[in-house]
């Protein structure tokens, strides 16, 4: 029996939860409820697709994304952990930590007429990059919305600082035709201007590279997509920061893996603990960073 067959036998739940090998070259769990599907790769516990009946899908993936290169696939919902962006003191360590390049294990699944869910786990100890110990679990639930809950448990004997993000790449019809609401009046750190502190004035529109960490109450954000005539409501929890990022032309060129459609068809809105919102997790303590996405028609 192959690993996939074993996982299917243990965690498969009819047509609601199935385990297979993705076309991108790695094992995935597919959640199906009615006309909705969500796909979670075991590499990095990365959501790589969410089709909510609407076409095209909600989550953006680069046309060059692969799951069998050892690097994380560009797009989807990468799990950035146990540090967000560059390591605070050692730039030689991988950006966004190492959780997204580990192979996680499936530990639970469930399904009923309304929802299907899967839980993945990675246990971290004795990692050269990080002198601490933790269990990291991601619970993904698909129903009339998509929810992710990322729980860190400190299983070691010393407290550690934690910064993290659910680094979600949303597909948009045309980056020039979207608006992000819910952050008006919030202070943000502008990565493109030495992380200087600025205040958001009204809605966010993207007319060039944007790379900002918004601070404070960032629990209710909405992405209004004029071209696709849809809005995505983003409800964060366990978070007091959110990142908005589009690489635009030059950074896309430097990244080199943004694929055919590239920056014009995506926008990252990331529920995070980042910037001023870094946590300290004591031995035995835990923290959950969560988010729920709901898709609906554009108002009016
Ligand atoms: O979340 C925004 C950001 O920190 C950007 O600065 C950019 O580096 C992006 O993440 C992508 O990072 P990655 O390591 O996935 O290429």
mmCIF file of C-alpha atoms and ligand atoms in Angstrom:
data_model
loop_
_atom_site.group_PDB
_atom_site.id
_atom_site.type_symbol
_atom_site.label_atom_id
_atom_site.label_comp_id
_atom_site.label_asym_id
_atom_site.label_seq_id
_atom_site.Cartn_x
_atom_site.Cartn_y
_atom_site.Cartn_z
ATOM 1 C CA UNK A 1 0.000 0.000 0.000
ATOM 2 C CA UNK A 2 1.425 3.410 -0.994
ATOM 3 C CA UNK A 3 1.546 6.340 1.405
ATOM 4 C CA UNK A 4 -1.317 7.960 -0.510
ATOM 5 C CA UNK A 5 -3.415 4.774 -0.259
ATOM 6 C CA UNK A 6 -2.678 4.541 3.471
ATOM 7 C CA UNK A 7 -3.673 8.167 4.035
ATOM 8 C CA UNK A 8 -6.815 7.699 1.926
ATOM 9 C CA UNK A 9 -7.767 4.601 3.937
ATOM 10 C CA UNK A 10 -7.241 6.380 7.252
ATOM 11 C CA UNK A 11 -8.476 9.905 6.536
ATOM 12 C CA UNK A 12 -10.639 9.634 3.416
ATOM 13 C CA UNK A 13 -14.301 10.553 4.068
ATOM 14 C CA UNK A 14 -16.349 9.523 1.027
ATOM 15 C CA UNK A 15 -16.163 12.255 -1.646
ATOM 16 C CA UNK A 16 -15.833 14.971 1.038
ATOM 17 C CA UNK A 17 -12.189 14.248 1.975
ATOM 18 C CA UNK A 18 -9.871 12.533 -0.497
ATOM 19 C CA UNK A 19 -6.092 12.208 -0.653
ATOM 20 C CA UNK A 20 -4.255 12.033 -3.982
ATOM 21 C CA UNK A 21 -1.160 13.189 -5.841
ATOM 22 C CA UNK A 22 -1.530 16.686 -7.290
ATOM 23 C CA UNK A 23 -0.652 17.568 -10.896
ATOM 24 C CA UNK A 24 1.909 19.899 -9.252
ATOM 25 C CA UNK A 25 3.806 16.851 -8.052
ATOM 26 C CA UNK A 26 3.013 16.273 -4.406
ATOM 27 C CA UNK A 27 0.438 14.695 -2.057
ATOM 28 C CA UNK A 28 -2.669 16.767 -1.406
ATOM 29 C CA UNK A 29 -5.924 16.550 0.547
ATOM 30 C CA UNK A 30 -9.027 17.632 -1.407
ATOM 31 C CA UNK A 31 -12.056 18.861 0.533
ATOM 32 C CA UNK A 32 -15.387 18.859 -1.349
ATOM 33 C CA UNK A 33 -18.728 20.289 -0.160
ATOM 34 C CA UNK A 34 -21.422 20.683 -2.831
ATOM 35 C CA UNK A 35 -19.861 22.678 -5.677
ATOM 36 C CA UNK A 36 -16.951 23.892 -3.537
ATOM 37 C CA UNK A 37 -13.499 22.321 -3.329
ATOM 38 C CA UNK A 38 -10.326 23.246 -1.461
ATOM 39 C CA UNK A 39 -6.963 21.585 -1.974
ATOM 40 C CA UNK A 40 -4.257 21.423 0.724
ATOM 41 C CA UNK A 41 -0.722 20.246 -0.045
ATOM 42 C CA UNK A 42 1.095 18.213 2.610
ATOM 43 C CA UNK A 43 4.204 20.230 1.676
ATOM 44 C CA UNK A 44 3.987 23.193 3.994
ATOM 45 C CA UNK A 45 0.267 22.553 4.722
ATOM 46 C CA UNK A 46 -0.283 24.997 1.858
ATOM 47 C CA UNK A 47 -3.784 25.583 0.524
ATOM 48 C CA UNK A 48 -3.203 25.631 -3.250
ATOM 49 C CA UNK A 49 -6.767 25.957 -4.531
ATOM 50 C CA UNK A 50 -10.246 27.035 -3.481
ATOM 51 C CA UNK A 51 -13.028 26.789 -6.043
ATOM 52 C CA UNK A 52 -16.244 28.203 -4.647
ATOM 53 C CA UNK A 53 -18.439 27.426 -7.622
ATOM 54 C CA UNK A 54 -17.497 30.866 -8.987
ATOM 55 C CA UNK A 55 -15.029 30.777 -11.849
ATOM 56 C CA UNK A 56 -12.119 31.414 -11.745
ATOM 57 C CA UNK A 57 -11.082 30.120 -8.342
ATOM 58 C CA UNK A 58 -10.488 32.381 -5.372
ATOM 59 C CA UNK A 59 -6.867 31.459 -4.708
ATOM 60 C CA UNK A 60 -4.100 32.475 -7.146
ATOM 61 C CA UNK A 61 -1.301 30.073 -8.089
ATOM 62 C CA UNK A 62 1.579 30.855 -10.398
ATOM 63 C CA UNK A 63 1.530 28.874 -13.636
ATOM 64 C CA UNK A 64 5.068 27.864 -12.639
ATOM 65 C CA UNK A 65 4.153 26.534 -9.186
ATOM 66 C CA UNK A 66 5.426 23.017 -8.345
ATOM 67 C CA UNK A 67 5.259 20.885 -5.198
ATOM 68 C CA UNK A 68 8.271 18.722 -5.977
ATOM 69 C CA UNK A 69 11.142 21.196 -6.039
ATOM 70 C CA UNK A 70 11.770 21.401 -2.265
ATOM 71 C CA UNK A 71 10.878 25.116 -2.419
ATOM 72 C CA UNK A 72 7.388 26.316 -1.645
ATOM 73 C CA UNK A 73 5.009 26.743 -4.562
ATOM 74 C CA UNK A 74 4.391 30.397 -5.539
ATOM 75 C CA UNK A 75 0.832 31.298 -4.618
ATOM 76 C CA UNK A 76 -1.865 29.667 -2.526
ATOM 77 C CA UNK A 77 -1.758 30.232 1.242
ATOM 78 C CA UNK A 78 1.851 29.716 2.417
ATOM 79 C CA UNK A 79 2.306 29.265 6.180
ATOM 80 C CA UNK A 80 4.955 31.765 7.242
ATOM 81 C CA UNK A 81 6.332 30.537 10.617
ATOM 82 C CA UNK A 82 8.113 30.960 13.111
ATOM 83 C CA UNK A 83 9.185 34.310 11.714
ATOM 84 C CA UNK A 84 7.544 36.592 9.151
ATOM 85 C CA UNK A 85 9.695 37.860 6.209
ATOM 86 C CA UNK A 86 13.443 38.096 6.981
ATOM 87 C CA UNK A 87 14.707 36.482 10.207
ATOM 88 C CA UNK A 88 15.027 39.323 12.728
ATOM 89 C CA UNK A 89 18.780 38.889 13.274
ATOM 90 C CA UNK A 90 20.104 36.436 10.684
ATOM 91 C CA UNK A 91 19.336 37.245 7.046
ATOM 92 C CA UNK A 92 20.971 33.981 5.955
ATOM 93 C CA UNK A 93 17.964 32.087 7.314
ATOM 94 C CA UNK A 94 15.064 31.447 4.901
ATOM 95 C CA UNK A 95 12.544 34.277 4.531
ATOM 96 C CA UNK A 96 9.193 33.461 6.156
ATOM 97 C CA UNK A 97 10.707 30.672 8.259
ATOM 98 C CA UNK A 98 10.791 26.968 7.485
ATOM 99 C CA UNK A 99 7.261 25.586 8.125
ATOM 100 C CA UNK A 100 6.348 26.012 4.444
ATOM 101 C CA UNK A 101 9.098 23.692 3.212
ATOM 102 C CA UNK A 102 8.443 20.829 5.646
ATOM 103 C CA UNK A 103 6.265 17.830 4.790
ATOM 104 C CA UNK A 104 3.391 17.932 7.308
ATOM 105 C CA UNK A 105 1.356 14.889 8.397
ATOM 106 C CA UNK A 106 -2.406 14.498 8.225
ATOM 107 C CA UNK A 107 -3.728 13.896 11.754
ATOM 108 C CA UNK A 108 -7.515 14.274 11.502
ATOM 109 C CA UNK A 109 -10.382 14.697 9.049
ATOM 110 C CA UNK A 110 -14.161 15.037 9.299
ATOM 111 C CA UNK A 111 -17.141 15.677 7.046
ATOM 112 C CA UNK A 112 -20.901 16.177 7.137
ATOM 113 C CA UNK A 113 -23.454 17.625 4.721
ATOM 114 C CA UNK A 114 -22.322 21.217 5.430
ATOM 115 C CA UNK A 115 -18.568 21.112 6.041
ATOM 116 C CA UNK A 116 -15.416 19.087 5.380
ATOM 117 C CA UNK A 117 -12.206 19.584 7.313
ATOM 118 C CA UNK A 118 -8.670 18.309 7.634
ATOM 119 C CA UNK A 119 -5.948 18.893 10.226
ATOM 120 C CA UNK A 120 -2.226 18.768 9.504
ATOM 121 C CA UNK A 121 0.616 18.768 12.026
ATOM 122 C CA UNK A 122 4.352 19.288 12.084
ATOM 123 C CA UNK A 123 6.430 18.748 15.224
ATOM 124 C CA UNK A 124 9.491 20.996 15.432
ATOM 125 C CA UNK A 125 12.499 20.214 17.642
ATOM 126 C CA UNK A 126 16.285 20.178 17.209
ATOM 127 C CA UNK A 127 16.057 22.237 14.043
ATOM 128 C CA UNK A 128 19.377 23.947 13.276
ATOM 129 C CA UNK A 129 17.526 27.067 12.225
ATOM 130 C CA UNK A 130 15.561 27.426 15.467
ATOM 131 C CA UNK A 131 16.646 26.491 19.034
ATOM 132 C CA UNK A 132 13.141 25.839 20.387
ATOM 133 C CA UNK A 133 10.427 23.139 20.256
ATOM 134 C CA UNK A 134 6.829 23.420 19.155
ATOM 135 C CA UNK A 135 3.881 21.553 17.684
ATOM 136 C CA UNK A 136 2.313 23.422 14.769
ATOM 137 C CA UNK A 137 -1.168 22.399 13.622
ATOM 138 C CA UNK A 138 -3.281 23.774 10.752
ATOM 139 C CA UNK A 139 -7.030 23.102 10.724
ATOM 140 C CA UNK A 140 -8.697 23.781 7.334
ATOM 141 C CA UNK A 141 -12.500 23.852 7.146
ATOM 142 C CA UNK A 142 -14.534 24.216 3.933
ATOM 143 C CA UNK A 143 -18.237 24.964 3.919
ATOM 144 C CA UNK A 144 -20.027 28.125 2.879
ATOM 145 C CA UNK A 145 -16.684 29.767 3.728
ATOM 146 C CA UNK A 146 -13.050 28.703 4.037
ATOM 147 C CA UNK A 147 -11.406 28.833 7.458
ATOM 148 C CA UNK A 148 -7.811 28.255 8.496
ATOM 149 C CA UNK A 149 -6.654 28.024 12.124
ATOM 150 C CA UNK A 150 -2.919 27.778 12.792
ATOM 151 C CA UNK A 151 -2.105 26.737 16.358
ATOM 152 C CA UNK A 152 1.391 26.903 17.844
ATOM 153 C CA UNK A 153 2.062 24.990 21.098
ATOM 154 C CA UNK A 154 5.371 25.625 22.876
ATOM 155 C CA UNK A 155 6.531 22.105 23.774
ATOM 156 C CA UNK A 156 9.972 23.239 24.917
ATOM 157 C CA UNK A 157 11.376 24.596 28.155
ATOM 158 C CA UNK A 158 12.002 28.182 27.054
ATOM 159 C CA UNK A 159 9.774 30.951 25.771
ATOM 160 C CA UNK A 160 10.190 31.993 22.144
ATOM 161 C CA UNK A 161 9.194 34.995 20.028
ATOM 162 C CA UNK A 162 6.705 34.218 17.243
ATOM 163 C CA UNK A 163 5.853 36.169 14.118
ATOM 164 C CA UNK A 164 3.797 34.491 11.397
ATOM 165 C CA UNK A 165 1.288 34.923 8.598
ATOM 166 C CA UNK A 166 -1.269 33.072 6.519
ATOM 167 C CA UNK A 167 0.170 34.536 3.333
ATOM 168 C CA UNK A 168 -2.896 34.347 1.072
ATOM 169 C CA UNK A 169 -2.626 35.062 -2.659
ATOM 170 C CA UNK A 170 -6.084 36.072 -3.922
ATOM 171 C CA UNK A 171 -6.892 35.838 -7.611
ATOM 172 C CA UNK A 172 -8.227 39.142 -8.972
ATOM 173 C CA UNK A 173 -9.702 39.971 -12.383
ATOM 174 C CA UNK A 174 -7.350 42.946 -12.883
ATOM 175 C CA UNK A 175 -5.149 44.472 -10.147
ATOM 176 C CA UNK A 176 -6.041 47.928 -11.543
ATOM 177 C CA UNK A 177 -9.691 47.249 -10.802
ATOM 178 C CA UNK A 178 -9.742 46.160 -7.147
ATOM 179 C CA UNK A 179 -10.235 47.987 -3.857
ATOM 180 C CA UNK A 180 -9.389 46.888 -0.318
ATOM 181 C CA UNK A 181 -11.658 48.235 2.426
ATOM 182 C CA UNK A 182 -11.476 47.962 6.216
ATOM 183 C CA UNK A 183 -8.060 49.498 6.872
ATOM 184 C CA UNK A 184 -8.953 53.181 6.655
ATOM 185 C CA UNK A 185 -7.183 55.131 9.431
ATOM 186 C CA UNK A 186 -4.883 52.220 10.331
ATOM 187 C CA UNK A 187 -1.158 52.793 10.821
ATOM 188 C CA UNK A 188 1.011 50.739 8.502
ATOM 189 C CA UNK A 189 4.726 50.018 8.140
ATOM 190 C CA UNK A 190 5.745 50.728 4.547
ATOM 191 C CA UNK A 191 8.417 48.161 3.620
ATOM 192 C CA UNK A 192 9.158 50.131 0.441
ATOM 193 C CA UNK A 193 10.045 53.232 2.475
ATOM 194 C CA UNK A 194 12.270 51.842 5.241
ATOM 195 C CA UNK A 195 9.275 50.514 7.204
ATOM 196 C CA UNK A 196 8.258 54.106 7.916
ATOM 197 C CA UNK A 197 4.939 54.516 9.748
ATOM 198 C CA UNK A 198 2.092 55.953 7.705
ATOM 199 C CA UNK A 199 -1.688 56.145 8.053
ATOM 200 C CA UNK A 200 -4.078 54.622 5.519
ATOM 201 C CA UNK A 201 -6.411 57.178 3.974
ATOM 202 C CA UNK A 202 -9.574 55.470 2.743
ATOM 203 C CA UNK A 203 -9.569 52.346 0.584
ATOM 204 C CA UNK A 204 -6.391 50.752 -0.797
ATOM 205 C CA UNK A 205 -5.935 50.756 -4.550
ATOM 206 C CA UNK A 206 -2.866 49.208 -6.201
ATOM 207 C CA UNK A 207 -1.051 51.303 -8.839
ATOM 208 C CA UNK A 208 2.488 50.024 -8.241
ATOM 209 C CA UNK A 209 4.412 47.772 -5.846
ATOM 210 C CA UNK A 210 2.707 47.658 -2.433
ATOM 211 C CA UNK A 211 4.268 45.976 0.632
ATOM 212 C CA UNK A 212 2.708 47.116 3.909
ATOM 213 C CA UNK A 213 2.131 45.730 7.402
ATOM 214 C CA UNK A 214 -1.109 47.233 8.758
ATOM 215 C CA UNK A 215 -1.339 47.370 12.553
ATOM 216 C CA UNK A 216 -4.120 47.325 15.150
ATOM 217 C CA UNK A 217 -7.640 46.056 14.538
ATOM 218 C CA UNK A 218 -7.299 44.424 11.114
ATOM 219 C CA UNK A 219 -9.926 41.764 11.778
ATOM 220 C CA UNK A 220 -12.425 42.778 9.089
ATOM 221 C CA UNK A 221 -11.070 43.468 5.607
ATOM 222 C CA UNK A 222 -12.836 43.168 2.273
ATOM 223 C CA UNK A 223 -11.476 42.805 -1.241
ATOM 224 C CA UNK A 224 -13.813 44.302 -3.851
ATOM 225 C CA UNK A 225 -13.127 42.931 -7.345
ATOM 226 C CA UNK A 226 -14.888 44.993 -10.041
ATOM 227 C CA UNK A 227 -13.728 42.817 -12.954
ATOM 228 C CA UNK A 228 -14.855 39.511 -11.378
ATOM 229 C CA UNK A 229 -17.902 41.241 -9.808
ATOM 230 C CA UNK A 230 -17.198 39.675 -6.404
ATOM 231 C CA UNK A 231 -16.138 40.619 -2.934
ATOM 232 C CA UNK A 232 -14.177 38.554 -0.443
ATOM 233 C CA UNK A 233 -14.739 39.190 3.254
ATOM 234 C CA UNK A 234 -11.671 38.435 5.389
ATOM 235 C CA UNK A 235 -12.241 37.926 9.108
ATOM 236 C CA UNK A 236 -9.044 37.492 11.117
ATOM 237 C CA UNK A 237 -8.610 36.263 14.712
ATOM 238 C CA UNK A 238 -5.644 35.979 17.037
ATOM 239 C CA UNK A 239 -4.075 38.739 14.948
ATOM 240 C CA UNK A 240 -3.415 42.485 15.221
ATOM 241 C CA UNK A 241 -1.671 42.935 11.890
ATOM 242 C CA UNK A 242 -2.362 42.334 8.214
ATOM 243 C CA UNK A 243 -0.062 42.490 5.204
ATOM 244 C CA UNK A 244 -1.038 43.825 1.775
ATOM 245 C CA UNK A 245 1.401 42.971 -1.015
ATOM 246 C CA UNK A 246 1.648 43.165 -4.751
ATOM 247 C CA UNK A 247 5.135 42.864 -6.341
ATOM 248 C CA UNK A 248 4.222 44.811 -9.515
ATOM 249 C CA UNK A 249 6.574 44.677 -12.511
ATOM 250 C CA UNK A 250 10.166 44.971 -11.228
ATOM 251 C CA UNK A 251 9.893 42.716 -8.168
ATOM 252 C CA UNK A 252 7.949 40.157 -10.236
ATOM 253 C CA UNK A 253 10.883 40.098 -12.625
ATOM 254 C CA UNK A 254 13.309 39.577 -9.708
ATOM 255 C CA UNK A 255 11.161 36.820 -8.214
ATOM 256 C CA UNK A 256 11.127 35.046 -11.581
ATOM 257 C CA UNK A 257 8.317 32.603 -10.760
ATOM 258 C CA UNK A 258 5.189 34.736 -11.009
ATOM 259 C CA UNK A 259 4.190 32.895 -14.197
ATOM 260 C CA UNK A 260 2.177 34.002 -17.205
ATOM 261 C CA UNK A 261 -0.493 36.174 -15.643
ATOM 262 C CA UNK A 262 1.788 37.450 -12.881
ATOM 263 C CA UNK A 263 1.169 40.453 -10.688
ATOM 264 C CA UNK A 264 -1.851 41.729 -12.636
ATOM 265 C CA UNK A 265 -4.002 38.801 -11.517
ATOM 266 C CA UNK A 266 -3.149 38.573 -7.803
ATOM 267 C CA UNK A 267 -3.146 40.455 -4.532
ATOM 268 C CA UNK A 268 -1.854 39.155 -1.190
ATOM 269 C CA UNK A 269 -3.892 40.025 1.904
ATOM 270 C CA UNK A 270 -2.280 38.207 4.812
ATOM 271 C CA UNK A 271 -3.662 37.670 8.309
ATOM 272 C CA UNK A 272 -0.585 37.902 10.509
ATOM 273 C CA UNK A 273 1.272 38.438 13.757
ATOM 274 C CA UNK A 274 3.923 40.738 12.290
ATOM 275 C CA UNK A 275 5.518 44.177 12.747
ATOM 276 C CA UNK A 276 4.647 45.434 16.250
ATOM 277 C CA UNK A 277 2.392 42.356 16.649
ATOM 278 C CA UNK A 278 5.150 39.853 17.535
ATOM 279 C CA UNK A 279 4.117 37.360 20.238
ATOM 280 C CA UNK A 280 6.042 35.658 23.074
ATOM 281 C CA UNK A 281 4.970 32.046 23.630
ATOM 282 C CA UNK A 282 5.811 30.674 27.082
ATOM 283 C CA UNK A 283 6.591 26.988 27.713
ATOM 284 C CA UNK A 284 3.338 25.010 27.532
ATOM 285 C CA UNK A 285 1.411 27.996 26.151
ATOM 286 C CA UNK A 286 -0.292 28.127 22.759
ATOM 287 C CA UNK A 287 -1.591 30.695 20.264
ATOM 288 C CA UNK A 288 -3.982 30.340 17.333
ATOM 289 C CA UNK A 289 -3.859 32.617 14.292
ATOM 290 C CA UNK A 290 -7.074 32.170 12.310
ATOM 291 C CA UNK A 291 -8.977 33.548 9.352
ATOM 292 C CA UNK A 292 -12.311 32.957 7.624
ATOM 293 C CA UNK A 293 -12.952 33.917 3.996
ATOM 294 C CA UNK A 294 -16.469 34.446 2.587
ATOM 295 C CA UNK A 295 -17.194 35.163 -1.081
ATOM 296 C CA UNK A 296 -20.214 37.099 -2.281
ATOM 297 C CA UNK A 297 -21.406 39.272 -5.166
ATOM 298 C CA UNK A 298 -20.299 42.900 -5.322
ATOM 299 C CA UNK A 299 -22.756 45.160 -3.505
ATOM 300 C CA UNK A 300 -24.724 47.353 -5.965
HETATM 301 O O1 LIG B 1 4.341 39.310 2.640
HETATM 302 C C1 LIG B 1 5.014 40.175 1.733
HETATM 303 C C2 LIG B 1 6.440 39.673 1.547
HETATM 304 O O2 LIG B 1 7.166 39.736 2.743
HETATM 305 C C3 LIG B 1 7.086 40.496 0.434
HETATM 306 O O3 LIG B 1 8.052 41.385 0.933
HETATM 307 C C4 LIG B 1 7.665 39.422 -0.507
HETATM 308 O O4 LIG B 1 8.978 39.085 -0.123
HETATM 309 C C5 LIG B 1 6.657 38.303 -0.299
HETATM 310 O O5 LIG B 1 6.439 38.299 1.104
HETATM 311 C C6 LIG B 1 7.018 36.961 -0.901
HETATM 312 O O6 LIG B 1 8.006 36.337 -0.167
HETATM 313 P P1 LIG B 1 8.556 34.909 -0.681
HETATM 314 O O7 LIG B 1 9.620 34.524 0.308
HETATM 315 O O8 LIG B 1 7.384 33.956 -0.675
HETATM 316 O O9 LIG B 1 9.052 35.138 -2.082
#
